mmCIF file of C-alpha atoms in Angstrom:
data_model
loop_
_atom_site.group_PDB
_atom_site.id
_atom_site.type_symbol
_atom_site.label_atom_id
_atom_site.label_comp_id
_atom_site.label_asym_id
_atom_site.label_seq_id
_atom_site.Cartn_x
_atom_site.Cartn_y
_atom_site.Cartn_z
ATOM 1 C CA MET A 1 -111.837 -32.159 9.169
ATOM 2 C CA PRO A 2 -110.972 -29.729 6.386
ATOM 3 C CA GLY A 3 -109.069 -31.176 3.393
ATOM 4 C CA GLY A 4 -106.021 -28.984 3.918
ATOM 5 C CA LEU A 5 -105.640 -30.134 7.499
ATOM 6 C CA CYS A 6 -105.845 -33.804 6.432
ATOM 7 C CA TRP A 7 -102.998 -33.335 3.936
ATOM 8 C CA ALA A 8 -100.892 -31.642 6.569
ATOM 9 C CA VAL A 9 -101.366 -34.499 9.021
ATOM 10 C CA LEU A 10 -100.514 -37.043 6.298
ATOM 11 C CA LEU A 11 -97.323 -35.262 5.267
ATOM 12 C CA TRP A 12 -96.250 -34.970 8.891
ATOM 13 C CA ALA A 13 -96.729 -38.700 9.406
ATOM 14 C CA VAL A 14 -94.695 -39.584 6.276
ATOM 15 C CA GLY A 15 -91.970 -37.142 7.216
ATOM 16 C CA GLY A 16 -91.739 -38.690 10.620
ATOM 17 C CA LEU A 17 -91.219 -42.119 9.112
ATOM 18 C CA THR A 18 -88.471 -41.022 6.697
ATOM 19 C CA SER A 19 -86.584 -39.087 9.332
ATOM 20 C CA ALA A 20 -86.733 -42.098 11.618
ATOM 21 C CA GLN A 21 -84.928 -44.234 8.982
ATOM 22 C CA PRO A 22 -81.437 -42.756 9.532
ATOM 23 C CA ALA A 23 -81.914 -42.887 13.251
ATOM 24 C CA ALA A 24 -82.742 -46.582 13.075
ATOM 25 C CA GLU A 25 -79.639 -47.256 10.886
ATOM 26 C CA GLU A 26 -77.436 -45.396 13.301
ATOM 27 C CA GLU A 27 -78.660 -47.678 16.023
ATOM 28 C CA ILE A 28 -77.883 -50.858 14.045
ATOM 29 C CA ILE A 29 -74.515 -49.851 12.461
ATOM 30 C CA GLN A 30 -72.532 -47.805 14.941
ATOM 31 C CA ASN A 31 -68.972 -46.420 15.013
ATOM 32 C CA LEU A 32 -68.121 -47.381 11.431
ATOM 33 C CA MET A 33 -64.358 -46.830 11.140
ATOM 34 C CA LEU A 34 -61.440 -47.689 8.825
ATOM 35 C CA LEU A 35 -57.836 -48.438 9.764
ATOM 36 C CA PRO A 36 -56.082 -47.510 6.491
ATOM 37 C CA ARG A 37 -52.731 -49.162 7.236
ATOM 38 C CA LYS A 38 -54.432 -52.496 7.765
ATOM 39 C CA VAL A 39 -57.337 -51.874 5.343
ATOM 40 C CA LYS A 40 -59.559 -52.968 8.220
ATOM 41 C CA LEU A 41 -63.193 -51.874 8.447
ATOM 42 C CA THR A 42 -64.861 -52.056 11.899
ATOM 43 C CA TRP A 43 -68.265 -51.273 13.358
ATOM 44 C CA GLN A 44 -70.539 -52.158 16.255
ATOM 45 C CA SER A 45 -74.150 -53.272 16.451
ATOM 46 C CA PRO A 46 -76.209 -53.371 19.645
ATOM 47 C CA THR A 47 -78.765 -55.837 18.263
ATOM 48 C CA ASN A 48 -78.525 -59.335 16.958
ATOM 49 C CA ILE A 49 -77.703 -59.548 13.272
ATOM 50 C CA THR A 50 -78.881 -62.442 11.177
ATOM 51 C CA ASP A 51 -76.716 -61.613 8.169
ATOM 52 C CA ALA A 52 -74.019 -59.052 7.283
ATOM 53 C CA THR A 53 -71.818 -58.185 4.306
ATOM 54 C CA CYS A 54 -69.019 -55.686 3.814
ATOM 55 C CA ALA A 55 -67.687 -54.565 0.443
ATOM 56 C CA ILE A 56 -65.035 -52.321 -1.108
ATOM 57 C CA SER A 57 -65.218 -50.631 -4.481
ATOM 58 C CA GLN A 58 -62.499 -48.639 -6.217
ATOM 59 C CA VAL A 59 -62.150 -46.844 -9.503
ATOM 60 C CA GLY A 60 -61.294 -49.338 -12.220
ATOM 61 C CA ASN A 61 -61.806 -52.386 -9.968
ATOM 62 C CA PHE A 62 -64.686 -54.750 -9.356
ATOM 63 C CA VAL A 63 -66.579 -54.707 -6.087
ATOM 64 C CA THR A 64 -65.074 -57.095 -3.539
ATOM 65 C CA GLU A 65 -67.333 -58.515 -0.845
ATOM 66 C CA ASP A 66 -66.442 -60.254 2.392
ATOM 67 C CA GLN A 67 -68.173 -61.829 5.338
ATOM 68 C CA PRO A 68 -67.397 -59.962 8.561
ATOM 69 C CA ARG A 69 -65.905 -61.581 11.605
ATOM 70 C CA LYS A 70 -66.898 -60.784 15.165
ATOM 71 C CA ASP A 71 -64.785 -60.031 18.193
ATOM 72 C CA THR A 72 -67.134 -59.635 21.214
ATOM 73 C CA ASN A 73 -69.394 -56.772 20.104
ATOM 74 C CA LEU A 74 -67.038 -55.573 17.325
ATOM 75 C CA TYR A 75 -67.515 -56.587 13.695
ATOM 76 C CA TYR A 76 -64.664 -56.227 11.213
ATOM 77 C CA CYS A 77 -63.579 -57.006 7.653
ATOM 78 C CA ILE A 78 -59.988 -57.003 6.353
ATOM 79 C CA PHE A 79 -59.404 -56.469 2.655
ATOM 80 C CA GLU A 80 -55.957 -58.026 2.340
ATOM 81 C CA ASN A 81 -54.997 -57.360 -1.255
ATOM 82 C CA HIS A 82 -56.266 -53.818 -1.731
ATOM 83 C CA ARG A 83 -54.436 -50.513 -1.737
ATOM 84 C CA LEU A 84 -55.968 -47.256 -0.579
ATOM 85 C CA CYS A 85 -53.674 -44.593 -2.030
ATOM 86 C CA LYS A 86 -56.206 -44.039 -4.854
ATOM 87 C CA GLY A 87 -59.195 -43.898 -2.479
ATOM 88 C CA ALA A 88 -62.032 -46.375 -1.886
ATOM 89 C CA ASN A 89 -65.711 -46.672 -1.034
ATOM 90 C CA PHE A 90 -66.752 -49.104 1.729
ATOM 91 C CA THR A 91 -70.276 -50.463 2.249
ATOM 92 C CA VAL A 92 -71.695 -52.379 5.203
ATOM 93 C CA SER A 93 -75.037 -54.174 4.883
ATOM 94 C CA VAL A 94 -76.697 -55.889 7.855
ATOM 95 C CA THR A 95 -79.970 -57.727 8.273
ATOM 96 C CA THR A 96 -82.033 -58.110 11.443
ATOM 97 C CA ARG A 97 -85.309 -59.858 12.009
ATOM 98 C CA GLN A 98 -87.202 -56.737 11.064
ATOM 99 C CA ARG A 99 -85.332 -55.318 8.067
ATOM 100 C CA SER A 100 -82.006 -54.593 6.330
ATOM 101 C CA PHE A 101 -79.719 -51.639 6.864
ATOM 102 C CA THR A 102 -76.851 -50.230 4.775
ATOM 103 C CA LYS A 103 -74.180 -47.695 5.541
ATOM 104 C CA GLN A 104 -71.252 -46.346 3.472
ATOM 105 C CA LEU A 105 -67.891 -44.856 4.249
ATOM 106 C CA PHE A 106 -65.797 -42.926 1.737
ATOM 107 C CA PHE A 107 -62.005 -42.812 2.117
ATOM 108 C CA ASN A 108 -59.762 -40.269 0.397
ATOM 109 C CA ASN A 109 -55.983 -40.050 0.448
ATOM 110 C CA LYS A 110 -55.628 -36.678 2.114
ATOM 111 C CA GLY A 111 -52.785 -34.400 1.160
ATOM 112 C CA ARG A 112 -51.420 -32.413 -1.742
ATOM 113 C CA GLU A 113 -52.085 -34.089 -5.045
ATOM 114 C CA GLY A 114 -48.846 -35.436 -6.553
ATOM 115 C CA SER A 115 -46.880 -35.303 -3.294
ATOM 116 C CA ALA A 116 -46.757 -39.077 -2.669
ATOM 117 C CA ALA A 117 -43.715 -41.218 -3.492
ATOM 118 C CA GLU A 118 -43.663 -42.466 -7.088
ATOM 119 C CA ASP A 119 -42.109 -45.303 -9.102
ATOM 120 C CA PHE A 120 -41.894 -47.588 -6.094
ATOM 121 C CA THR A 121 -40.167 -50.920 -6.742
ATOM 122 C CA CYS A 122 -38.411 -53.647 -4.762
ATOM 123 C CA VAL A 123 -36.014 -56.405 -5.789
ATOM 124 C CA VAL A 124 -34.401 -59.349 -4.014
ATOM 125 C CA TYR A 125 -30.809 -60.029 -5.093
ATOM 126 C CA ASP A 126 -27.881 -62.226 -4.060
ATOM 127 C CA ILE A 127 -30.407 -64.550 -2.362
ATOM 128 C CA LYS A 128 -30.486 -62.658 0.966
ATOM 129 C CA PHE A 129 -30.739 -58.913 0.227
ATOM 130 C CA LEU A 130 -33.709 -56.681 -0.567
ATOM 131 C CA ASN A 131 -33.611 -53.180 -2.040
ATOM 132 C CA CYS A 132 -36.595 -50.853 -2.408
ATOM 133 C CA SER A 133 -36.498 -47.520 -4.211
ATOM 134 C CA TRP A 134 -38.845 -44.680 -5.162
ATOM 135 C CA THR A 135 -38.747 -41.138 -6.502
ATOM 136 C CA VAL A 136 -39.884 -37.866 -4.979
ATOM 137 C CA GLY A 137 -43.433 -36.828 -5.891
ATOM 138 C CA ARG A 138 -43.700 -34.362 -8.751
ATOM 139 C CA LYS A 139 -45.541 -31.792 -6.611
ATOM 140 C CA ALA A 140 -43.972 -32.584 -3.246
ATOM 141 C CA PRO A 141 -42.624 -29.617 -1.239
ATOM 142 C CA GLU A 142 -38.894 -29.139 -0.895
ATOM 143 C CA ASP A 143 -38.843 -30.133 2.780
ATOM 144 C CA VAL A 144 -40.635 -33.454 2.222
ATOM 145 C CA GLN A 145 -39.294 -36.552 3.931
ATOM 146 C CA TYR A 146 -40.461 -40.113 3.262
ATOM 147 C CA HIS A 147 -40.565 -43.167 5.510
ATOM 148 C CA LEU A 148 -40.974 -46.792 4.450
ATOM 149 C CA TYR A 149 -42.859 -49.432 6.443
ATOM 150 C CA SER A 150 -43.375 -53.107 5.725
ATOM 151 C CA GLN A 151 -45.737 -55.789 6.953
ATOM 152 C CA ALA A 152 -45.547 -59.538 6.509
ATOM 153 C CA SER A 153 -49.357 -59.526 6.601
ATOM 154 C CA ARG A 154 -52.123 -56.991 7.217
ATOM 155 C CA THR A 155 -52.453 -58.152 10.809
ATOM 156 C CA ASP A 156 -48.726 -57.963 11.635
ATOM 157 C CA GLU A 157 -47.025 -54.966 13.117
ATOM 158 C CA GLU A 158 -45.272 -52.532 10.820
ATOM 159 C CA ARG A 159 -41.497 -52.363 10.608
ATOM 160 C CA GLU A 160 -39.774 -49.190 9.523
ATOM 161 C CA CYS A 161 -36.705 -49.263 7.323
ATOM 162 C CA LEU A 162 -33.405 -49.050 9.197
ATOM 163 C CA GLN A 163 -31.054 -48.305 6.285
ATOM 164 C CA TYR A 164 -32.352 -45.494 4.110
ATOM 165 C CA ARG A 165 -30.689 -44.253 0.948
ATOM 166 C CA ASP A 166 -30.842 -40.493 0.405
ATOM 167 C CA ASN A 167 -30.630 -38.359 -2.712
ATOM 168 C CA ALA A 168 -28.491 -35.218 -3.067
ATOM 169 C CA CYS A 169 -31.098 -33.212 -1.121
ATOM 170 C CA GLY A 170 -31.122 -35.607 1.821
ATOM 171 C CA ILE A 171 -34.569 -37.044 1.015
ATOM 172 C CA HIS A 172 -35.121 -40.758 1.550
ATOM 173 C CA VAL A 173 -35.468 -42.432 -1.870
ATOM 174 C CA GLY A 174 -34.585 -46.015 -1.033
ATOM 175 C CA CYS A 175 -34.092 -48.652 1.610
ATOM 176 C CA HIS A 176 -31.723 -51.605 1.998
ATOM 177 C CA TYR A 177 -32.661 -54.759 3.911
ATOM 178 C CA SER A 178 -29.744 -57.014 4.778
ATOM 179 C CA ASN A 179 -31.932 -59.561 6.562
ATOM 180 C CA LEU A 180 -35.004 -61.226 5.101
ATOM 181 C CA SER A 181 -35.830 -63.348 8.144
ATOM 182 C CA PHE A 182 -38.879 -61.286 9.179
ATOM 183 C CA PHE A 183 -40.315 -61.258 5.637
ATOM 184 C CA LYS A 184 -42.813 -63.858 4.510
ATOM 185 C CA ARG A 185 -43.869 -64.890 1.036
ATOM 186 C CA TYR A 186 -46.539 -62.141 0.939
ATOM 187 C CA ASN A 187 -45.526 -58.669 2.092
ATOM 188 C CA TYR A 188 -46.966 -55.161 2.053
ATOM 189 C CA PHE A 189 -45.154 -51.854 1.793
ATOM 190 C CA TYR A 190 -46.288 -48.409 2.837
ATOM 191 C CA VAL A 191 -44.541 -45.075 2.193
ATOM 192 C CA ASN A 192 -45.794 -41.950 3.935
ATOM 193 C CA GLY A 193 -44.364 -38.458 4.000
ATOM 194 C CA SER A 194 -44.104 -35.440 6.230
ATOM 195 C CA SER A 195 -43.611 -31.744 5.563
ATOM 196 C CA LYS A 196 -44.127 -28.427 7.337
ATOM 197 C CA GLU A 197 -45.442 -26.851 4.165
ATOM 198 C CA ALA A 198 -48.218 -29.266 3.180
ATOM 199 C CA GLU A 199 -49.832 -32.592 4.050
ATOM 200 C CA ILE A 200 -48.255 -35.470 2.082
ATOM 201 C CA GLN A 201 -50.227 -38.283 0.498
ATOM 202 C CA PHE A 202 -49.132 -41.869 1.176
ATOM 203 C CA TYR A 203 -48.294 -44.692 -1.201
ATOM 204 C CA ASP A 204 -49.134 -48.337 -0.507
ATOM 205 C CA THR A 205 -48.815 -51.628 -2.371
ATOM 206 C CA THR A 206 -50.830 -54.761 -2.764
ATOM 207 C CA SER A 207 -49.364 -58.061 -1.621
ATOM 208 C CA THR A 208 -45.802 -58.398 -2.895
ATOM 209 C CA MET A 209 -44.406 -61.892 -3.284
ATOM 210 C CA LEU A 210 -40.686 -62.233 -2.703
ATOM 211 C CA ASP A 211 -40.359 -64.971 -5.293
ATOM 212 C CA GLN A 212 -41.811 -62.617 -7.915
ATOM 213 C CA ILE A 213 -39.340 -59.808 -7.274
ATOM 214 C CA GLU A 214 -36.199 -61.927 -7.012
ATOM 215 C CA ARG A 215 -33.470 -61.164 -9.528
ATOM 216 C CA TYR A 216 -31.409 -64.297 -10.077
ATOM 217 C CA ASN A 217 -27.637 -64.337 -10.201
ATOM 218 C CA PRO A 218 -25.968 -65.523 -13.422
ATOM 219 C CA PRO A 219 -25.098 -69.225 -13.625
ATOM 220 C CA ARG A 220 -21.670 -70.431 -12.610
ATOM 221 C CA ASN A 221 -19.210 -72.968 -14.035
ATOM 222 C CA ILE A 222 -20.044 -72.372 -17.688
ATOM 223 C CA GLU A 223 -18.384 -74.934 -19.975
ATOM 224 C CA VAL A 224 -18.322 -75.148 -23.774
ATOM 225 C CA ASN A 225 -17.356 -78.345 -25.614
ATOM 226 C CA CYS A 226 -17.327 -78.135 -29.411
ATOM 227 C CA SER A 227 -16.953 -80.464 -32.350
ATOM 228 C CA LYS A 228 -16.498 -79.387 -35.966
ATOM 229 C CA SER A 229 -20.166 -78.454 -36.461
ATOM 230 C CA ASN A 230 -21.825 -77.830 -33.061
ATOM 231 C CA CYS A 231 -21.196 -77.051 -29.410
ATOM 232 C CA LEU A 232 -22.615 -78.264 -26.110
ATOM 233 C CA ILE A 233 -22.906 -75.425 -23.587
ATOM 234 C CA GLN A 234 -23.405 -76.427 -19.944
ATOM 235 C CA TRP A 235 -23.719 -74.481 -16.705
ATOM 236 C CA GLU A 236 -24.582 -74.912 -13.040
ATOM 237 C CA LYS A 237 -28.177 -74.490 -11.887
ATOM 238 C CA THR A 238 -28.884 -71.097 -10.323
ATOM 239 C CA VAL A 239 -29.493 -70.976 -6.566
ATOM 240 C CA THR A 240 -32.612 -68.984 -5.590
ATOM 241 C CA THR A 241 -34.255 -67.884 -2.370
ATOM 242 C CA LEU A 242 -37.356 -70.054 -2.602
ATOM 243 C CA ASN A 243 -36.105 -72.734 -5.033
ATOM 244 C CA PRO A 244 -38.644 -72.182 -7.834
ATOM 245 C CA GLN A 245 -39.784 -74.979 -10.070
ATOM 246 C CA SER A 246 -38.076 -75.570 -13.392
ATOM 247 C CA HIS A 247 -40.834 -74.059 -15.560
ATOM 248 C CA GLU A 248 -40.548 -70.730 -13.704
ATOM 249 C CA VAL A 249 -36.945 -70.069 -14.737
ATOM 250 C CA ALA A 250 -35.553 -69.131 -18.146
ATOM 251 C CA TYR A 251 -31.969 -68.820 -19.348
ATOM 252 C CA GLN A 252 -30.977 -66.352 -22.049
ATOM 253 C CA LEU A 253 -27.763 -66.880 -23.990
ATOM 254 C CA ASP A 254 -25.994 -64.062 -25.795
ATOM 255 C CA ILE A 255 -23.575 -65.579 -28.349
ATOM 256 C CA GLN A 256 -21.514 -63.130 -30.373
ATOM 257 C CA LYS A 257 -19.359 -64.104 -33.308
ATOM 258 C CA LYS A 258 -16.323 -61.918 -33.805
ATOM 259 C CA GLY A 259 -16.986 -59.676 -36.756
ATOM 260 C CA GLY A 260 -20.562 -60.948 -37.005
ATOM 261 C CA ASP A 261 -24.030 -60.343 -35.569
ATOM 262 C CA ILE A 262 -25.347 -61.173 -32.121
ATOM 263 C CA ILE A 263 -27.008 -64.583 -31.938
ATOM 264 C CA PRO A 264 -29.535 -64.407 -29.037
ATOM 265 C CA GLN A 265 -30.840 -67.716 -27.713
ATOM 266 C CA ILE A 266 -33.399 -68.416 -24.991
ATOM 267 C CA GLN A 267 -33.424 -71.735 -23.156
ATOM 268 C CA ARG A 268 -36.172 -72.583 -20.687
ATOM 269 C CA ASP A 269 -35.789 -75.091 -17.928
ATOM 270 C CA GLY A 270 -36.797 -78.582 -18.921
ATOM 271 C CA GLU A 271 -36.609 -82.081 -17.568
ATOM 272 C CA SER A 272 -32.841 -81.775 -17.354
ATOM 273 C CA GLN A 273 -33.193 -78.577 -15.278
ATOM 274 C CA GLY A 274 -32.287 -76.468 -18.291
ATOM 275 C CA THR A 275 -28.564 -76.461 -17.576
ATOM 276 C CA PHE A 276 -27.399 -77.144 -21.138
ATOM 277 C CA TYR A 277 -27.858 -75.839 -24.666
ATOM 278 C CA HIS A 278 -26.886 -77.187 -28.094
ATOM 279 C CA PHE A 279 -25.409 -74.505 -30.349
ATOM 280 C CA PRO A 280 -25.667 -75.834 -33.917
ATOM 281 C CA SER A 281 -24.331 -72.962 -36.066
ATOM 282 C CA TYR A 282 -20.717 -73.351 -35.054
ATOM 283 C CA ASP A 283 -17.728 -72.413 -37.201
ATOM 284 C CA GLU A 284 -14.558 -73.834 -35.672
ATOM 285 C CA ARG A 285 -12.423 -71.214 -37.446
ATOM 286 C CA ALA A 286 -14.332 -68.335 -35.822
ATOM 287 C CA ASP A 287 -13.991 -66.676 -32.427
ATOM 288 C CA TYR A 288 -17.091 -66.573 -30.147
ATOM 289 C CA SER A 289 -18.062 -64.837 -26.904
ATOM 290 C CA LEU A 290 -20.817 -66.259 -24.656
ATOM 291 C CA ARG A 291 -22.850 -64.645 -21.853
ATOM 292 C CA ILE A 292 -25.785 -66.156 -19.911
ATOM 293 C CA ARG A 293 -28.392 -64.577 -17.632
ATOM 294 C CA VAL A 294 -31.334 -66.011 -15.711
ATOM 295 C CA GLY A 295 -34.915 -64.754 -15.898
ATOM 296 C CA ASN A 296 -37.722 -64.955 -13.344
ATOM 297 C CA LEU A 297 -40.955 -66.050 -15.043
ATOM 298 C CA ARG A 298 -43.131 -65.615 -11.963
ATOM 299 C CA ARG A 299 -44.160 -62.124 -12.994
ATOM 300 C CA PRO A 300 -45.918 -60.866 -16.150
ATOM 301 C CA ASP A 301 -42.799 -59.112 -17.429
ATOM 302 C CA VAL A 302 -39.726 -61.311 -17.125
ATOM 303 C CA LEU A 303 -37.280 -60.064 -14.514
ATOM 304 C CA TRP A 304 -33.801 -60.709 -15.951
ATOM 305 C CA GLY A 305 -30.735 -60.846 -13.785
ATOM 306 C CA PRO A 306 -27.244 -59.584 -14.654
ATOM 307 C CA TRP A 307 -25.130 -61.154 -17.410
ATOM 308 C CA SER A 308 -22.349 -63.577 -16.604
ATOM 309 C CA GLU A 309 -18.745 -62.783 -17.430
ATOM 310 C CA PRO A 310 -17.958 -63.463 -21.120
ATOM 311 C CA THR A 311 -16.771 -66.976 -21.940
ATOM 312 C CA LYS A 312 -14.563 -67.294 -25.025
ATOM 313 C CA PHE A 313 -14.605 -70.326 -27.302
ATOM 314 C CA GLY A 314 -13.579 -71.141 -30.872
ATOM 315 C CA SER A 315 -10.112 -71.265 -32.427
ATOM 316 C CA GLY A 316 -10.199 -67.704 -33.693
ATOM 317 C CA LYS A 317 -8.467 -68.756 -36.916
ATOM 318 C CA GLN A 318 -10.722 -67.060 -39.359
ATOM 319 C CA ALA A 319 -10.644 -68.248 -42.947
ATOM 320 C CA GLY A 320 -8.682 -65.803 -45.093
ATOM 321 C CA SER A 321 -10.461 -63.607 -47.561
ATOM 322 C CA PRO A 322 -10.364 -64.819 -51.206
ATOM 323 C CA TRP A 323 -8.576 -61.607 -52.109
ATOM 324 C CA LEU A 324 -5.802 -62.465 -49.689
ATOM 325 C CA VAL A 325 -5.313 -65.747 -51.530
ATOM 326 C CA TRP A 326 -5.677 -64.652 -55.133
ATOM 327 C CA VAL A 327 -3.721 -61.399 -54.960
ATOM 328 C CA PRO A 328 -0.363 -63.104 -54.171
ATOM 329 C CA VAL A 329 -1.022 -65.742 -56.839
ATOM 330 C CA VAL A 330 -1.820 -63.193 -59.512
ATOM 331 C CA PHE A 331 1.084 -60.985 -58.470
ATOM 332 C CA GLY A 332 3.500 -63.901 -58.563
ATOM 333 C CA SER A 333 2.252 -64.955 -61.978
ATOM 334 C CA LEU A 334 2.738 -61.434 -63.303
ATOM 335 C CA VAL A 335 6.273 -61.263 -61.916
ATOM 336 C CA PHE A 336 7.131 -64.632 -63.474
ATOM 337 C CA ALA A 337 5.687 -63.599 -66.848
ATOM 338 C CA LEU A 338 7.520 -60.279 -66.788
ATOM 339 C CA GLY A 339 10.759 -62.021 -65.911
ATOM 340 C CA ASN A 340 10.442 -64.414 -68.829
ATOM 341 C CA LEU A 341 9.555 -61.539 -71.132
ATOM 342 C CA CYS A 342 12.648 -59.604 -70.059
ATOM 343 C CA LEU A 343 14.906 -62.606 -70.664
ATOM 344 C CA TRP A 344 13.363 -63.185 -74.058
ATOM 345 C CA LYS A 345 13.800 -59.554 -75.031
ATOM 346 C CA ARG A 346 17.374 -59.590 -73.805
ATOM 347 C CA PHE A 347 18.167 -62.593 -75.963
ATOM 348 C CA LEU A 348 16.649 -60.941 -79.051
ATOM 349 C CA GLY A 349 18.566 -57.737 -78.349
ATOM 350 C CA THR A 350 21.864 -59.570 -78.085
ATOM 351 C CA GLN A 351 21.331 -61.254 -81.438
ATOM 352 C CA LYS A 352 20.497 -57.902 -83.032
ATOM 353 C CA PHE A 353 23.445 -55.867 -81.746
ATOM 354 C CA PHE A 354 26.075 -58.678 -81.804
ATOM 355 C CA PRO A 355 25.350 -60.831 -84.844
ATOM 356 C CA ARG A 356 27.505 -63.906 -85.550
ATOM 357 C CA ILE A 357 30.533 -63.219 -87.866
ATOM 358 C CA PRO A 358 30.896 -65.589 -90.837
ATOM 359 C CA ARG A 359 34.139 -67.675 -90.706
ATOM 360 C CA ILE A 360 36.227 -68.737 -93.784
ATOM 361 C CA LYS A 361 36.386 -72.415 -94.253
ATOM 362 C CA ASP A 362 39.788 -73.935 -93.520
ATOM 363 C CA ASN A 363 40.250 -76.744 -95.944
ATOM 364 C CA LEU A 364 43.151 -78.116 -93.987
ATOM 365 C CA ASN A 365 41.875 -77.909 -90.471
ATOM 366 C CA ASP A 366 38.245 -78.428 -91.275
ATOM 367 C CA PHE A 367 38.993 -81.464 -93.411
ATOM 368 C CA PRO A 368 37.704 -84.515 -91.697
ATOM 369 C CA PHE A 369 40.741 -86.717 -92.399
ATOM 370 C CA GLN A 370 44.023 -86.071 -90.563
ATOM 371 C CA SER A 371 46.255 -88.796 -92.149
ATOM 372 C CA ASN A 372 47.447 -86.565 -95.066
ATOM 373 C CA GLN A 373 48.808 -83.799 -92.823
ATOM 374 C CA ILE A 374 52.476 -82.918 -93.333
ATOM 375 C CA ILE A 375 54.827 -82.580 -90.383
ATOM 376 C CA TRP A 376 56.711 -79.293 -90.623
ATOM 377 C CA GLU A 377 59.763 -80.590 -88.800
ATOM 378 C CA GLU A 378 60.747 -82.736 -91.788
ATOM 379 C CA PHE A 379 61.587 -79.655 -93.917
ATOM 380 C CA LYS A 380 63.909 -78.012 -91.366
ATOM 381 C CA GLN A 381 67.680 -77.727 -92.273
ATOM 382 C CA SER A 382 70.487 -78.776 -89.953
ATOM 383 C CA PRO A 383 72.757 -76.117 -88.463
ATOM 384 C CA GLU A 384 75.771 -77.286 -90.441
ATOM 385 C CA GLN A 385 74.138 -76.579 -93.769
ATOM 386 C CA CYS A 386 73.384 -72.927 -92.951
ATOM 387 C CA GLU A 387 75.844 -70.154 -93.957
ATOM 388 C CA ILE A 388 77.107 -68.039 -91.127
ATOM 389 C CA GLU A 389 77.676 -64.383 -91.825
ATOM 390 C CA SER A 390 80.181 -62.563 -89.634
ATOM 391 C CA ILE A 391 79.640 -58.955 -88.837
ATOM 392 C CA ARG A 392 82.469 -56.844 -87.569
ATOM 393 C CA SER A 393 82.177 -53.604 -86.098
ATOM 394 C CA VAL A 394 84.886 -51.038 -86.900
ATOM 395 C CA GLY A 395 85.457 -48.142 -84.716
ATOM 396 C CA GLU A 396 86.193 -44.688 -86.026
#
């Protein structure tokens, strides 16, 4: 046989083997499909499989592997705590008695980029209510409309929101749940959109724990008992949905001194359930205002609840300023000194303008002895001894 013909036969044989490889894999791993809402990967295999593995890989995440489960002739894997809005790559590997086979499936979030709901968040409040909110996608068309679905688990049926909140354009941007009975500790949320102009991408979450998104109410029955140097602040333990343990709750106290700076204090739950706090820097003459809020420590960033109503304590009789004390004293002293100076000057002026007149000495009256005084009555004459002169008046 010529050399060229031999090479042609050899290449044909090799080509036949390589082209048969995909055909063989198609026979072992058939109907590979993904249910995005449940993150469930399914496939079928007509032959007996000795070993199988399914895996998911996403940008920025490690590869997660799982052992498939079988339902009659259907194999499936459920990736509970994974979200698909950013896309994912799935891989199925099976082994038979002859060899191993691998098949991949790529999933992309179809739709206009930037049209999905953004800034999605949920919070439990007042023990029994749940609010979820989101914003319209930056590149979503004007006629977009969003719908929210929830699942207690990946295998449960979806429930659509019944009480939407709309923005000024009539687009759903929130949902209110007044009943938490159908929610479990782990929950999943899914927001899709519709539009006549363009296909809308969806937004999904990983498992959301209710006890991590609960915003606690402020404590009640706040009491403050003070001595001259410190205060004991007490309050009632906060009631929560799932009754968290003491180390998962923190109390923050905001103590403001009138005319002074804010004095923030943080008190974590302790053996006494964290329902008291000793405030050492107390001035009984000052006026204080106290607020307390409760924080949820079950999430990386503490979720603080609202502040309580201000509680006033302290006498409010602030110590007077030293100027307020010394100014009256100095002023009074000046007035007293000026008054004395005026009196003294007045006395000197009187002596200058009205000097004392010298008086002649009376030897008789000023003499200290009175026994030698002469009685004037002894020298008077009697009427008979006096000559009487008669005066007659003669008319013309």
